[in-house]
C-alpha atoms as a printed R data frame, in Angstrom:
    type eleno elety resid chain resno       x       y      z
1   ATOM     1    CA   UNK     A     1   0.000   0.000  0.000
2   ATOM     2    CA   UNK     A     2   1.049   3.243 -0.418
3   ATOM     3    CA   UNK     A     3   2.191   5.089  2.699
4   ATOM     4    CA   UNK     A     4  -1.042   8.241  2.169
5   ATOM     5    CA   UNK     A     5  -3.271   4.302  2.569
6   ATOM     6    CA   UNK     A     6  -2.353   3.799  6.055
7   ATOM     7    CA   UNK     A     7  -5.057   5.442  7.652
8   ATOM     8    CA   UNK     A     8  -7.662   4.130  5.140
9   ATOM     9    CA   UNK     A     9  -6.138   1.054  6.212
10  ATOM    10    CA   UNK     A    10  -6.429   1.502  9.991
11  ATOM    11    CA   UNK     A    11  -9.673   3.039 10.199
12  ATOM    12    CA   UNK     A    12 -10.858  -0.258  8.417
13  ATOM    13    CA   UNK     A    13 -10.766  -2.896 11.601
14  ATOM    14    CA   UNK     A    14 -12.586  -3.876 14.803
15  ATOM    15    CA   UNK     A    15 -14.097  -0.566 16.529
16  ATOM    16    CA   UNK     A    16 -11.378  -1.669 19.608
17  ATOM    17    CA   UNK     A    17  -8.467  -0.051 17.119
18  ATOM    18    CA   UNK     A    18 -10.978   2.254 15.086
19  ATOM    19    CA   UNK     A    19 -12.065   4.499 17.599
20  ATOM    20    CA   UNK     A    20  -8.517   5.055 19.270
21  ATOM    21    CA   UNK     A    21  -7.367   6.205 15.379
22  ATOM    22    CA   UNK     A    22 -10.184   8.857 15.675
23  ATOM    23    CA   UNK     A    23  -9.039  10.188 18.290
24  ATOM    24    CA   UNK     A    24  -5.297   9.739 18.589
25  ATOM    25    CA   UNK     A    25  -4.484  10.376 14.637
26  ATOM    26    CA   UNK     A    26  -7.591  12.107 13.269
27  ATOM    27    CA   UNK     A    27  -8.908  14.229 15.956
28  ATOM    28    CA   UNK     A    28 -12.280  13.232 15.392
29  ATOM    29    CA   UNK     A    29 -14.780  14.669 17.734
30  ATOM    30    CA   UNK     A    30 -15.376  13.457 20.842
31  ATOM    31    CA   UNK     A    31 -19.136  12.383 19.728
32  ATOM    32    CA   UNK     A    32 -17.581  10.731 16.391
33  ATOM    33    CA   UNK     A    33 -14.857   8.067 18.701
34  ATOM    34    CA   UNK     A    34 -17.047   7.922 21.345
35  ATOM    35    CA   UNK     A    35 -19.518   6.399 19.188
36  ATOM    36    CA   UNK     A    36 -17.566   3.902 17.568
37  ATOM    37    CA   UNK     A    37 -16.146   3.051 21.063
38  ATOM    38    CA   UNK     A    38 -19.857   2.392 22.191
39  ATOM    39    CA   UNK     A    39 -19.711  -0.655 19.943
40  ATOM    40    CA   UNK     A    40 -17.018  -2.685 21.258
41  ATOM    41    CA   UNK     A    41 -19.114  -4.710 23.583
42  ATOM    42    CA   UNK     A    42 -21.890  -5.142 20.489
43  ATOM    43    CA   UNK     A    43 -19.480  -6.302 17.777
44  ATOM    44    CA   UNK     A    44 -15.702  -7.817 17.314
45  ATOM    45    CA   UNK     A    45 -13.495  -8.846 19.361
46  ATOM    46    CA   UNK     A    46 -15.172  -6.988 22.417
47  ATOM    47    CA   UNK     A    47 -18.590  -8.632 22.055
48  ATOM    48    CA   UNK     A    48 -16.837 -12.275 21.164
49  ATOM    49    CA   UNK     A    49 -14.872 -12.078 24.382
50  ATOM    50    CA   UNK     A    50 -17.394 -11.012 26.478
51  ATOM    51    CA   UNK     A    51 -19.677 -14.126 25.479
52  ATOM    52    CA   UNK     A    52 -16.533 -16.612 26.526
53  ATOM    53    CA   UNK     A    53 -16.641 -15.327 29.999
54  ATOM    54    CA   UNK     A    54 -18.076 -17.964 32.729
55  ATOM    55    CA   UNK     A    55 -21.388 -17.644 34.794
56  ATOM    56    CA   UNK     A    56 -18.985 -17.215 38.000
57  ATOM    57    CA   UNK     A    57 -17.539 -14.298 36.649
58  ATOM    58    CA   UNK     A    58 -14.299 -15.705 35.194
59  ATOM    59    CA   UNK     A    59 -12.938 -16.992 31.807
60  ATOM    60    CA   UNK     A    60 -11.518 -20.195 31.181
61  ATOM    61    CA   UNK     A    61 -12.603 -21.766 34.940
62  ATOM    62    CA   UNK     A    62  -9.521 -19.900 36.126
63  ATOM    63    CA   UNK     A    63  -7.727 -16.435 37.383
64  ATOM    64    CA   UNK     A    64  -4.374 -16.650 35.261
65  ATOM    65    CA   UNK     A    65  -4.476 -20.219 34.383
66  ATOM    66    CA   UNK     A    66  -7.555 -21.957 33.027
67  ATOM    67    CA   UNK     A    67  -9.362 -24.108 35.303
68  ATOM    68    CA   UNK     A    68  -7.830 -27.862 35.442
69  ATOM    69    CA   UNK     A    69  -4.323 -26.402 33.552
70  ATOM    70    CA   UNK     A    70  -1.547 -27.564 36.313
71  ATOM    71    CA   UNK     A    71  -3.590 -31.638 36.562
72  ATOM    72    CA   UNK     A    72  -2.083 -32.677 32.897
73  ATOM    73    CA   UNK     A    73   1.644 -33.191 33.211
74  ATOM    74    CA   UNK     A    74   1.552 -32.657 29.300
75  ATOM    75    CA   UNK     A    75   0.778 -28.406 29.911
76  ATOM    76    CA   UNK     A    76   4.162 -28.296 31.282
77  ATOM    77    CA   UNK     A    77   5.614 -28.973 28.053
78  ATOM    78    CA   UNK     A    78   3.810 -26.306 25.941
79  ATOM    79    CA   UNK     A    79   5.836 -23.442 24.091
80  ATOM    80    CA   UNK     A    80   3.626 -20.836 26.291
81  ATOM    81    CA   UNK     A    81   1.076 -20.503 28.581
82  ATOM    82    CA   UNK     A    82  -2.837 -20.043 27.588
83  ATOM    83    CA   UNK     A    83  -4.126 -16.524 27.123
84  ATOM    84    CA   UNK     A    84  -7.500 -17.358 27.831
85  ATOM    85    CA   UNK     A    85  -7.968 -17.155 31.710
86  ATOM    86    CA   UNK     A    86  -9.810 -14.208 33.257
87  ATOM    87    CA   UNK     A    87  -6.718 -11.937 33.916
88  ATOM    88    CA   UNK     A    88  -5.740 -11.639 30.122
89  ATOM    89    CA   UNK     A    89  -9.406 -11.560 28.758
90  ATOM    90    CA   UNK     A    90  -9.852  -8.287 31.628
91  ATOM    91    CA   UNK     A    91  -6.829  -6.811 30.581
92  ATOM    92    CA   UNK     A    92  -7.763  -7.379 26.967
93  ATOM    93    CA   UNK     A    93 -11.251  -5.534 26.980
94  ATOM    94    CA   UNK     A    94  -9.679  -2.764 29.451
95  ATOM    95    CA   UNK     A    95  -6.853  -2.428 27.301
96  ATOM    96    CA   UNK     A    96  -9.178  -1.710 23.868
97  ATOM    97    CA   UNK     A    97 -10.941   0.914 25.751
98  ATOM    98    CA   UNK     A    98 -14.524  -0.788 26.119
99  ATOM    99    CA   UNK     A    99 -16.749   0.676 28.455
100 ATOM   100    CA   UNK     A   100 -16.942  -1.634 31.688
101 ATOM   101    CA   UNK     A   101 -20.610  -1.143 31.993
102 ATOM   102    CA   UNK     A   102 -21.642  -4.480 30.782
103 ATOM   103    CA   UNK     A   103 -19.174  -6.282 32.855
104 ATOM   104    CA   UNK     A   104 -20.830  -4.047 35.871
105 ATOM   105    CA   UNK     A   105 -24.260  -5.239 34.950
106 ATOM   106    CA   UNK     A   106 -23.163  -8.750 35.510
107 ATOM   107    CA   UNK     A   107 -21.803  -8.339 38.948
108 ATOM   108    CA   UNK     A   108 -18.570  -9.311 37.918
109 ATOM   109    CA   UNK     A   109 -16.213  -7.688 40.359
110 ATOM   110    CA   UNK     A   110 -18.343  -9.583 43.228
111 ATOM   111    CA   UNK     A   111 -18.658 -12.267 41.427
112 ATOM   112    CA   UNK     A   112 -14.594 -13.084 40.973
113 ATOM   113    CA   UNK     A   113 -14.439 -11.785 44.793
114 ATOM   114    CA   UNK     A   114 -16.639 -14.821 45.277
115 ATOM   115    CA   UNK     A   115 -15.583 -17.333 42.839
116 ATOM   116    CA   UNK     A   116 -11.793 -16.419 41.245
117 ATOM   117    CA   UNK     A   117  -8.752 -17.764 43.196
118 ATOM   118    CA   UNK     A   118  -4.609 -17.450 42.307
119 ATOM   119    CA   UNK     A   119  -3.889 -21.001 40.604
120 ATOM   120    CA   UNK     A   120  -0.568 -19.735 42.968
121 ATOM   121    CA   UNK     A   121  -2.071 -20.488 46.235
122 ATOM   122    CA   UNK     A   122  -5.942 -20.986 46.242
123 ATOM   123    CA   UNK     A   123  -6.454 -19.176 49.693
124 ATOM   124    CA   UNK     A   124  -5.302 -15.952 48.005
125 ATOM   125    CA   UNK     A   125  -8.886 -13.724 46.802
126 ATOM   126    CA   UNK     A   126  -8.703 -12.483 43.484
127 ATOM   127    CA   UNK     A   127  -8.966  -8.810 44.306
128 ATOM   128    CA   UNK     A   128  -6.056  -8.878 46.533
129 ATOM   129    CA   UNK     A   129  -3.275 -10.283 44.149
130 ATOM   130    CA   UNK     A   130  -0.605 -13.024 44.367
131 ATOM   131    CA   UNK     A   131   3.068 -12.252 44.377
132 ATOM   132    CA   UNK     A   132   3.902 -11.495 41.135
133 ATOM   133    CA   UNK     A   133   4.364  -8.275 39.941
134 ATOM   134    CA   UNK     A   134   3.253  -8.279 36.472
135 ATOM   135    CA   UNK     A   135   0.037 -10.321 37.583
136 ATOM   136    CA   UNK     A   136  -0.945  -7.617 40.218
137 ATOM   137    CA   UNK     A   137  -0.122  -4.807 37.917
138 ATOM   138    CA   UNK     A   138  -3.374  -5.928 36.019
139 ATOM   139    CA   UNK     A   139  -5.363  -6.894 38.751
140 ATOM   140    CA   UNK     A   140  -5.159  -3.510 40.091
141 ATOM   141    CA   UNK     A   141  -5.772  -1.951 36.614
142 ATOM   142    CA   UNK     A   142  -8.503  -4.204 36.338
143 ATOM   143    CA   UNK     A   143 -10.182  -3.771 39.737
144 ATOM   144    CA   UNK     A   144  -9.731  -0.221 39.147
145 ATOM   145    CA   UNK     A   145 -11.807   0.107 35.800
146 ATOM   146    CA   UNK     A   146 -14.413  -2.473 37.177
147 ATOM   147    CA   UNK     A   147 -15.068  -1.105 40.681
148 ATOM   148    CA   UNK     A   148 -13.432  -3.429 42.782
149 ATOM   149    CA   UNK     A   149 -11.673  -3.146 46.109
150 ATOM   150    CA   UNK     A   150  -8.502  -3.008 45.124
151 ATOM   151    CA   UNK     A   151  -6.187  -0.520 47.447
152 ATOM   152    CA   UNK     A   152  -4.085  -3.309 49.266
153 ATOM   153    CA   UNK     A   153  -2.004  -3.905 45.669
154 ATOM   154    CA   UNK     A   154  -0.654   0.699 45.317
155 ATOM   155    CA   UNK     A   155   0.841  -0.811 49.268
156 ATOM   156    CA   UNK     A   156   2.321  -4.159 47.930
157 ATOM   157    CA   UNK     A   157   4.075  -2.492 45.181
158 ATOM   158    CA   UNK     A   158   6.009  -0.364 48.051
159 ATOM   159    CA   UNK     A   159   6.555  -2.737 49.661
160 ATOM   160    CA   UNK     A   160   8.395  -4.866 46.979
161 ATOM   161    CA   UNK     A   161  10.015  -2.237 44.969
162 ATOM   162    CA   UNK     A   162  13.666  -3.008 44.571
163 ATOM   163    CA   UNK     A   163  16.478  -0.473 45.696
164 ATOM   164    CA   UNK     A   164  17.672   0.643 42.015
165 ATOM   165    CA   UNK     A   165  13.776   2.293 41.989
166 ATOM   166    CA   UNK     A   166  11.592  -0.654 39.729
167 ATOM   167    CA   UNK     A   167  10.293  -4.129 40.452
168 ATOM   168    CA   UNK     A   168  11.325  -7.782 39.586
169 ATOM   169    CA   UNK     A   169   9.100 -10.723 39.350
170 ATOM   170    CA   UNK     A   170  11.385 -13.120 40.601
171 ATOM   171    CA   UNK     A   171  11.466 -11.257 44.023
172 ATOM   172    CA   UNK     A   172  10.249 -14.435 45.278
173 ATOM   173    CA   UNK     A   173  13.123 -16.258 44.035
174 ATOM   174    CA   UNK     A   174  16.092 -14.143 45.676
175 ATOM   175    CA   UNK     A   175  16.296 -11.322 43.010
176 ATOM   176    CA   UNK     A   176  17.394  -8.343 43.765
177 ATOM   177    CA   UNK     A   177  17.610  -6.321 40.599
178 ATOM   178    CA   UNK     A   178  14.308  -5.011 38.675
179 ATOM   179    CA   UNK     A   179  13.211  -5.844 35.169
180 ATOM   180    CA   UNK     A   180  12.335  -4.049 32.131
181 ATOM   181    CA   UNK     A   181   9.215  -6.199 31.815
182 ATOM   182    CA   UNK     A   182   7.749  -5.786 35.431
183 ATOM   183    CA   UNK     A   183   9.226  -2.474 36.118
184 ATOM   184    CA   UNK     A   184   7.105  -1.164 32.710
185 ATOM   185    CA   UNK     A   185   3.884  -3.073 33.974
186 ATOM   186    CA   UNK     A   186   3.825  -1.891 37.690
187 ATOM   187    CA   UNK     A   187   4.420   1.958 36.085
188 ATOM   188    CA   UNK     A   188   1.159   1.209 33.808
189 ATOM   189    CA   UNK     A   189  -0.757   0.246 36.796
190 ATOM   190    CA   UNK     A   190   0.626   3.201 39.369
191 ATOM   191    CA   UNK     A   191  -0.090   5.541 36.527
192 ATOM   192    CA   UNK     A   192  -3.608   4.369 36.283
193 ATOM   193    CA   UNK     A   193  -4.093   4.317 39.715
194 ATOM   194    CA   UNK     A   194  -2.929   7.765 39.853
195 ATOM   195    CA   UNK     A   195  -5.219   9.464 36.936
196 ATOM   196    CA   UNK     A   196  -8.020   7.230 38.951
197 ATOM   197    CA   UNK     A   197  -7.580   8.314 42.819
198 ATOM   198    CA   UNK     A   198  -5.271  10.878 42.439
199 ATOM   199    CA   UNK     A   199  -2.402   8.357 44.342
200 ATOM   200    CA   UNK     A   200  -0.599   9.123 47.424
201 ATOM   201    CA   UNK     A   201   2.851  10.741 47.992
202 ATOM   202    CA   UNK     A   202   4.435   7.704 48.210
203 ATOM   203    CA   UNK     A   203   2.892   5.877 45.592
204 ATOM   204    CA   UNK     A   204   4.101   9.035 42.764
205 ATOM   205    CA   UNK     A   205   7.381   8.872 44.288
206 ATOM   206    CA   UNK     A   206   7.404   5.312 43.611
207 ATOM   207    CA   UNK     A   207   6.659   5.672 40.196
208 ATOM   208    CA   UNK     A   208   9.033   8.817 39.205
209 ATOM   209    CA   UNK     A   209  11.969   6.288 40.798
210 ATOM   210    CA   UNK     A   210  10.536   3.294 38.850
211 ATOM   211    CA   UNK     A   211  10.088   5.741 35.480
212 ATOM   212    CA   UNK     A   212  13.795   6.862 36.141
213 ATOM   213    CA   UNK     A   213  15.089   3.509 36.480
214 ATOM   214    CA   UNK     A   214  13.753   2.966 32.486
215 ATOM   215    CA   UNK     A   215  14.866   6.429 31.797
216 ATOM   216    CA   UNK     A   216  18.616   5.863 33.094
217 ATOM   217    CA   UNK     A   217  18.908   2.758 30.478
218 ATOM   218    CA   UNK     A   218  17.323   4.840 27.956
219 ATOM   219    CA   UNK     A   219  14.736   2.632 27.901
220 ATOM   220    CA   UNK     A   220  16.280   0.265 25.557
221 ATOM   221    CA   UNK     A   221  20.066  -0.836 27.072
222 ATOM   222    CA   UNK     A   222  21.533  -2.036 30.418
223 ATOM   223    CA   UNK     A   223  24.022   0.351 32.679
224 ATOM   224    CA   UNK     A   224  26.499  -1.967 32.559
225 ATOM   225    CA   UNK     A   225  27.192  -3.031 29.194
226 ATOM   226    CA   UNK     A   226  25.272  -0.403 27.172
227 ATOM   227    CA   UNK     A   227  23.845  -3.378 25.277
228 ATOM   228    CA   UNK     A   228  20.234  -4.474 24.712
229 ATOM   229    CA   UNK     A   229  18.808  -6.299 27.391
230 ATOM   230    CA   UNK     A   230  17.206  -8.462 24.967
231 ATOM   231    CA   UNK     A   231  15.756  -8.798 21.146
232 ATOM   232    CA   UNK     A   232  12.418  -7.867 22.805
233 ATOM   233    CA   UNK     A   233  13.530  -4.560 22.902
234 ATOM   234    CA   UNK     A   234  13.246  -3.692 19.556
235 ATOM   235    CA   UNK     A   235  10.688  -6.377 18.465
236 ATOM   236    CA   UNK     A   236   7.509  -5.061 18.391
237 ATOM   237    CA   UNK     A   237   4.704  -7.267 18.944
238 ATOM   238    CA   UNK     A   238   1.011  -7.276 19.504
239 ATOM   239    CA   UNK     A   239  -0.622  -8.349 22.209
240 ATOM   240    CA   UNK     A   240   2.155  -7.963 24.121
241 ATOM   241    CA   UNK     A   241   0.813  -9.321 27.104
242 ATOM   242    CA   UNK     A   242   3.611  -8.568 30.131
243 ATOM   243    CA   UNK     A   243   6.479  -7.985 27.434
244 ATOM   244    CA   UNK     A   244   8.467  -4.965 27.314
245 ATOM   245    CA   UNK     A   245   9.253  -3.111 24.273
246 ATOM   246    CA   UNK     A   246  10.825   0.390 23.476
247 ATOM   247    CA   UNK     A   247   7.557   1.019 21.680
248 ATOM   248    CA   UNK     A   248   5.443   0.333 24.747
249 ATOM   249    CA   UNK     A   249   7.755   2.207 27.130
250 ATOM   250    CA   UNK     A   250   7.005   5.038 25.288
251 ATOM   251    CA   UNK     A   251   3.625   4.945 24.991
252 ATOM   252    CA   UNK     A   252   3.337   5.044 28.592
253 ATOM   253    CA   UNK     A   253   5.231   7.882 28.894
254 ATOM   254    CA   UNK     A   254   3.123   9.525 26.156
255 ATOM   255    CA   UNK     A   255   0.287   8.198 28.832
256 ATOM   256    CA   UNK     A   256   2.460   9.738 31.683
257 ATOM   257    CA   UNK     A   257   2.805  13.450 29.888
258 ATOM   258    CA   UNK     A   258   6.402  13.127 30.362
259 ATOM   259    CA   UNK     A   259   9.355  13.244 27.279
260 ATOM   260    CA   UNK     A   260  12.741  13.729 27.619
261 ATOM   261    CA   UNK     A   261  15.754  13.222 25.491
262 ATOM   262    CA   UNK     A   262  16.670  10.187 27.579
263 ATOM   263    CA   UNK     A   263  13.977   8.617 25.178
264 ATOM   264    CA   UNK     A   264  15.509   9.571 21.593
265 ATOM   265    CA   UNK     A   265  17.330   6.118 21.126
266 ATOM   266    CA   UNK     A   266  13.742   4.331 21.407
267 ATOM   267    CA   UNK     A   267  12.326   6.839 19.673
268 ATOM   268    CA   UNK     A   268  14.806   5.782 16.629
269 ATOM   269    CA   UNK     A   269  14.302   2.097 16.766
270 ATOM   270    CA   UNK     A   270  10.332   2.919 16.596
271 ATOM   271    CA   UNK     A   271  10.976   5.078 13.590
272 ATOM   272    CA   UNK     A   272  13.739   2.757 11.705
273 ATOM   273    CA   UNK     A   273  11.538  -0.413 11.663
274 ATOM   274    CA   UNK     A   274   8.539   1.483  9.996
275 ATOM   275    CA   UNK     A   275   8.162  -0.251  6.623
276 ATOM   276    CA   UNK     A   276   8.050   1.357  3.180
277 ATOM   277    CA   UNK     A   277   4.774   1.559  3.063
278 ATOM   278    CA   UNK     A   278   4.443   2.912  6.524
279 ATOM   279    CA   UNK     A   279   3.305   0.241  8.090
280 ATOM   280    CA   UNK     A   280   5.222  -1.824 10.820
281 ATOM   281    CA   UNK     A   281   4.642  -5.384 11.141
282 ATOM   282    CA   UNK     A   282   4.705  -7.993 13.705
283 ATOM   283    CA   UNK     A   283   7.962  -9.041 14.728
284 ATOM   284    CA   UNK     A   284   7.162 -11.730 17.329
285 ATOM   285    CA   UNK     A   285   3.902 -13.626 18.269
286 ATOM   286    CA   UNK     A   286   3.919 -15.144 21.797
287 ATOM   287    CA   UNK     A   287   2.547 -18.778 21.781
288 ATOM   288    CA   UNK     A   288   0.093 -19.947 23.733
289 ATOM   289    CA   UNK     A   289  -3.950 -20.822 22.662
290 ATOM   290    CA   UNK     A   290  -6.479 -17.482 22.414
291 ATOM   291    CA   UNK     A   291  -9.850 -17.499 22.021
292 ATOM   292    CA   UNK     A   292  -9.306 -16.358 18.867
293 ATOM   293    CA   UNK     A   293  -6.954 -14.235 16.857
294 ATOM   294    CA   UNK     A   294  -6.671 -10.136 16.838
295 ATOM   295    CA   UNK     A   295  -3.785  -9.551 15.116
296 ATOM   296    CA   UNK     A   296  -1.797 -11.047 11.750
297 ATOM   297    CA   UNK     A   297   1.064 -13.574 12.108
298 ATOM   298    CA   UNK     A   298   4.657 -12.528 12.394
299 ATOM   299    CA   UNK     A   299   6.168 -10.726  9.610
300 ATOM   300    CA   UNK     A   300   2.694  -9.355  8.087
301 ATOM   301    CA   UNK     A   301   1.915  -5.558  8.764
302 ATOM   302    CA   UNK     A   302   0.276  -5.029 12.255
303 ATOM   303    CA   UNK     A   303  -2.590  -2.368 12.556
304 ATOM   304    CA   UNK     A   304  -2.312  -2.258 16.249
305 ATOM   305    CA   UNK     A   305   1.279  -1.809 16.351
306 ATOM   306    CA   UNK     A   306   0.977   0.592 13.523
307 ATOM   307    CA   UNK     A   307  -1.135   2.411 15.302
308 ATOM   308    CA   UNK     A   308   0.937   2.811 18.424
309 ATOM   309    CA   UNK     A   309   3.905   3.726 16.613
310 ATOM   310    CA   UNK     A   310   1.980   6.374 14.781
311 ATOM   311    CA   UNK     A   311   0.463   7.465 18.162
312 ATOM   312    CA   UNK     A   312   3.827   7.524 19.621
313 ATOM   313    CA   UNK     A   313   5.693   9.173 16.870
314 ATOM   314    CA   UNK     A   314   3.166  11.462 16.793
315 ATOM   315    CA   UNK     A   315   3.089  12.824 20.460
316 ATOM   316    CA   UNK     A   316   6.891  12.876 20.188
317 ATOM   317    CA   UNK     A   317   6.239  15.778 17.167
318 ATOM   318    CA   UNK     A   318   6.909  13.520 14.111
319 ATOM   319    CA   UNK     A   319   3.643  13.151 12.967
């Protein structure tokens, strides 16, 4: 396609992508996005995953893993988990900006306060997290858009921040250095929290250290080698579930109203892997079985990501 296509090309897909190129790259009115956001729960993806979910409240029988996933040996052995439990089919919906009114309507908050238990120790209530950090980054995003008591998790992330200012999911297992991947995913929660309660002192502290832990690696290398942490870096890839990426760093920082010059070398490796046509495609594709598909295979042109690059690029005054 030719690159003056793209938007033709983006505004044709699901209304979970549609409406956020209204707003973000046309600036459509309000009225015009809003409208096309109304859908999500009526059409696509939004109204297909909403008809998986369970009676109790959950997807899949289970709170990160679906029910029955840890009593066949033969799960062990799989290339990646399953993205179909009710954690990732939350954070999906949240995360394409449907409204959380119909998940209200069916009580569902209560009902996974009732029914939904860690697959990590079964005594633990949904609501109040397990110990990872990643997991309760979404749980209190989640519980935040639906309703639900969740103000135990802003305390648990001071608790277990690390002393070079992010988090590490392996806390648990003696680390004591924080990761690009949960460091990113605790920032997206605090930052939520934040534009939803306002936060506390400590809570925005924690986050400005945890943002300047990215920012001191430039989002995109380690302090002591000046290398690449890893290929994830600069492989772009949608959904990306709890992985990093220079891409989503900045988008959350876009989220965050905060750019700095720290950011330019992720800034380039967004802009160097657009494509000709000015598109950028999938670069990885985690396994693991969906309920079904919302993006193309690896090495095929990505909407979403395309999107989010041109959001990003955008913001950062290239657009």
């Amino acid at each position: 396609m030719a690159p003056t296509d793209v938007i033709a090309w983006l505004l044709d897909s699901d209304p979970a992508l549609r409406w956020q190129v209204e707003r973000d790259l046309l600036d459509a009115p309000t009225q015009q996005w809003e409208a096309t956001g109304a859908r999500i729960p009526q059409e696509g993806f939004g109204a297909a995953l909403l008809a998986k979910q369970d009676p109790d409240g959950q997807w899949a029988g289970g709170a990160f893993f679906p029910k029955g996933f840890f009593e066949n040996h033969e799960n062990q052995l799989l290339p990646g988990q399953p993205w179909t439990a009710t954690t990732w089919s939350l954070t999906m919906l949240r995360e394409w900006g449907m409204d959380p009114a119909p998940l209200i309507e069916r009580n569902t908050a209560q009902l996974l306060a009732e029914n939904s238990h860690w697959e990590y120790d079964d005594s633990l209530p949904y609501w109040g997290g397990e110990v990872d950090c990643c997991i309760n980054a979404m749980t209190l995003a989640n519980g935040l858009w639906l309703g639900a008591d969740v103000e135990s998790l802003p305390h648990w992330f001071l608790e277990h921040r690390m002393e070079d200012g992010g988090w590490n999911c392996e806390w648990e297992s003696g680390s004591v250095r924080s990761s690009f991947h949960s460091t990113l995913n605790v920032l997206r929660a605090l930052l939520i929290h934040e534009k939803a309660t306002g936060g506390t002192g400590a809570t925005r502290a924690a986050r400005d250290a945890g943002e300047e832990y990215l920012l001191e690696r430039h989002l995109a290398w380690t302090l002591s080698t000046r290398e690449m942490p890893g290929p994830w870096v600069d492989h772009f890839l949608y959904p990306p579930r709890h992985i990093y990426s220079a891409l989503r760093a900045l988008e959350h920082f876009r989220l965050a109203g905060r750019k700095e010059s720290r950011m330019e070398e992720a800034v380039a490796m967004v802009r160097e892997a657009q494509q000709a046509d000015g598109t950028w495609l999938q670069q990885k594709v985690l396994p693991g079985e969906v309920w079904f598909e919302v993006d193309v295979p690896e090495g095929e042109s990505s909407k979403w990501i395309t999107l989010e690059a041109l959001r990003v690029l955008r913001w950062w005054g290239e657009g």
